[in-house]
Short mmCIF file of C-alpha atoms in Angstrom, two decimals:
data_model
loop_
_atom_site.label_atom_id
_atom_site.label_comp_id
_atom_site.label_asym_id
_atom_site.label_seq_id
_atom_site.Cartn_x
_atom_site.Cartn_y
_atom_site.Cartn_z
CA MET Z 1 -0.12 -0.34 -0.13
CA THR Z 2 1.94 3.49 -1.61
CA PRO Z 3 0.74 6.21 0.64
CA THR Z 4 -1.88 8.88 -0.85
CA ASN Z 5 -0.33 12.30 -1.49
CA THR Z 6 -2.32 14.63 0.86
CA SER Z 7 -0.55 16.08 2.94
CA LEU Z 8 1.14 19.24 1.19
CA VAL Z 9 4.44 18.43 3.13
CA LYS Z 10 7.04 17.93 0.35
CA TYR Z 11 8.89 14.31 1.21
CA ASP Z 12 12.51 12.51 -0.01
CA ASN Z 13 12.41 9.97 -2.30
CA PRO Z 14 10.81 6.41 -0.36
CA LYS Z 15 13.58 3.86 0.39
CA LEU Z 16 14.02 0.47 1.31
CA VAL Z 17 14.47 -0.46 5.07
CA SER Z 18 14.35 -4.36 5.03
CA ARG Z 19 13.09 -6.46 2.50
CA SER Z 20 11.39 -8.58 4.95
CA THR Z 21 8.79 -7.49 7.39
CA ASP Z 22 8.86 -10.34 9.87
CA PRO Z 23 10.78 -8.51 13.51
CA LYS Z 24 13.54 -11.00 13.81
CA ALA Z 25 15.24 -10.56 10.27
CA GLN Z 26 15.05 -6.58 11.06
CA ARG Z 27 16.49 -7.24 14.44
CA LYS Z 28 19.46 -9.38 12.61
CA GLN Z 29 19.94 -6.36 9.75
CA LYS Z 30 21.34 -3.67 12.05
CA SER Z 31 24.37 -2.50 11.78
CA PRO Z 32 26.16 -3.34 14.91
CA GLN Z 33 27.03 -0.64 17.42
CA GLN Z 34 30.45 0.19 19.64
CA SER Z 35 29.87 -0.73 23.69
CA PRO Z 36 29.35 2.69 25.64
CA ALA Z 37 32.14 3.84 28.42
CA PRO Z 38 31.16 2.84 31.16
CA GLY Z 39 28.64 5.95 33.13
CA VAL Z 40 29.09 8.52 29.45
CA PRO Z 41 26.14 8.30 27.54
CA GLY Z 42 26.53 8.67 23.84
CA SER Z 43 30.61 7.95 23.75
CA THR Z 44 32.40 4.78 22.03
CA ARG Z 45 34.82 2.44 23.68
CA ASP Z 46 37.74 4.62 24.01
CA GLY Z 47 35.14 7.21 26.24
CA ARG Z 48 34.74 9.75 23.41
CA LEU Z 49 32.28 10.99 22.20
CA PRO Z 50 30.55 11.55 19.22
CA PRO Z 51 30.90 14.73 16.87
CA ILE Z 52 28.50 17.47 16.58
CA ASP Z 53 26.66 16.05 12.96
CA ALA Z 54 24.40 19.19 12.79
CA LYS Z 55 22.55 17.96 9.94
CA ASN Z 56 21.81 14.58 11.53
CA GLN Z 57 21.09 16.98 14.03
CA ALA Z 58 18.32 19.24 12.04
CA GLU Z 59 16.80 16.05 10.68
CA ASP Z 60 16.16 14.74 14.11
CA ILE Z 61 14.25 17.19 14.72
CA LEU Z 62 12.39 17.62 11.68
CA ASN Z 63 11.42 13.59 11.81
CA SER Z 64 9.68 14.36 15.89
CA ILE Z 65 7.74 17.41 14.12
CA LEU Z 66 7.01 15.65 11.19
CA PRO Z 67 7.60 11.54 11.53
CA PRO Z 68 8.44 9.44 8.15
CA ARG Z 69 5.36 7.83 6.59
CA GLU Z 70 6.39 3.95 7.13
CA TRP Z 71 4.19 1.54 5.29
CA THR Z 72 4.89 -2.51 3.65
CA GLU Z 73 3.97 -3.13 0.02
CA SER Z 74 4.28 -6.77 -1.36
CA GLY Z 75 6.43 -7.80 2.31
CA GLN Z 76 9.14 -5.00 1.88
CA LEU Z 77 9.14 -2.18 4.54
CA TRP Z 78 9.11 1.32 3.13
CA VAL Z 79 10.01 4.63 4.20
CA GLN Z 80 9.41 8.37 3.58
CA GLN Z 81 11.16 11.25 5.39
CA VAL Z 82 9.92 14.80 5.35
CA SER Z 83 12.19 16.52 3.02
CA SER Z 84 15.04 18.66 4.22
CA THR Z 85 16.13 20.88 0.89
CA PRO Z 86 15.01 24.28 1.48
CA ALA Z 87 11.90 25.48 -0.69
CA THR Z 88 12.03 27.91 -3.46
CA ARG Z 89 9.99 30.82 -4.87
CA LEU Z 90 8.37 28.93 -6.96
CA ASP Z 91 8.06 25.94 -4.38
CA VAL Z 92 5.85 28.55 -2.18
CA LEU Z 93 4.30 29.52 -5.23
CA ASN Z 94 2.37 26.18 -5.75
CA LEU Z 95 2.64 25.38 -2.74
CA GLN Z 96 -0.11 28.74 -1.99
CA GLU Z 97 -2.17 27.82 -4.91
CA GLN Z 98 -2.54 24.33 -4.30
CA LEU Z 99 -3.62 25.02 -0.47
CA ASP Z 100 -6.25 27.55 -1.68
CA ILE Z 101 -7.34 25.02 -4.23
CA ARG Z 102 -8.02 22.61 -1.64
CA LEU Z 103 -10.22 25.50 0.99
CA GLN Z 104 -12.35 26.12 -1.81
CA GLN Z 105 -13.11 22.53 -2.33
CA ARG Z 106 -13.46 22.06 0.86
CA GLN Z 107 -16.10 24.78 1.05
CA ALA Z 108 -13.90 27.39 3.30
CA ARG Z 109 -15.13 30.56 4.12
CA GLU Z 110 -12.81 33.30 4.81
CA THR Z 111 -14.45 35.44 6.61
CA GLY Z 112 -17.23 34.25 9.49
CA ILE Z 113 -16.59 29.99 11.65
CA CYS Z 114 -17.15 27.73 8.78
CA GLN Z 115 -17.16 24.67 9.63
CA LEU Z 116 -13.49 24.48 9.38
CA ASP Z 117 -12.06 27.19 11.22
CA VAL Z 118 -14.23 24.36 13.97
CA SER Z 119 -12.16 20.82 12.55
CA CYS Z 120 -8.62 22.38 12.79
CA THR Z 121 -8.53 25.73 15.92
CA PRO Z 122 -7.57 22.34 17.71
CA VAL Z 123 -4.32 22.40 15.43
CA PHE Z 124 -3.45 26.74 15.48
CA ASP Z 125 -3.90 26.21 18.95
CA THR Z 126 -0.48 23.99 19.69
CA ILE Z 127 1.45 26.54 17.08
#
C-alpha cells in the first residue's frame, strides 16, 4: 500500500528499509554498534563522544515534528522522510496555489466561522 499524497508537505523519495516485515529479521539487519564507555551516555568504547553533526541533528528535529511515513508493500518495509531541502520561491507559490484549491474544495469561508475553522482549531492552538 503506497501512501496517498493528501499532504502539502514535500517528502523525499521512499527508501527500502527491510526486505522482510518479520521483526526478528529486522533485528538481524541492524548494524552492530560499539559498546559505550561505562557511565558516559553516547560515548564510544574508548570514552570519546561522537562528533556533533548539524545536518543529522536538524533531520532528527524535523523527524520528531513530522514523522516519516512507513508502509509495507509486498513484504518490504518502506520509509519516506520529510524533505529537508529549502523551498524555492516557485515552490512556495505552487504550495499556496494548492492550498487555495483545497480550501475551495472544502468550501472554506474567508470570514466567519466555518466547519473547516472548527476542525483546524486544535491545530492552530498547538502552534
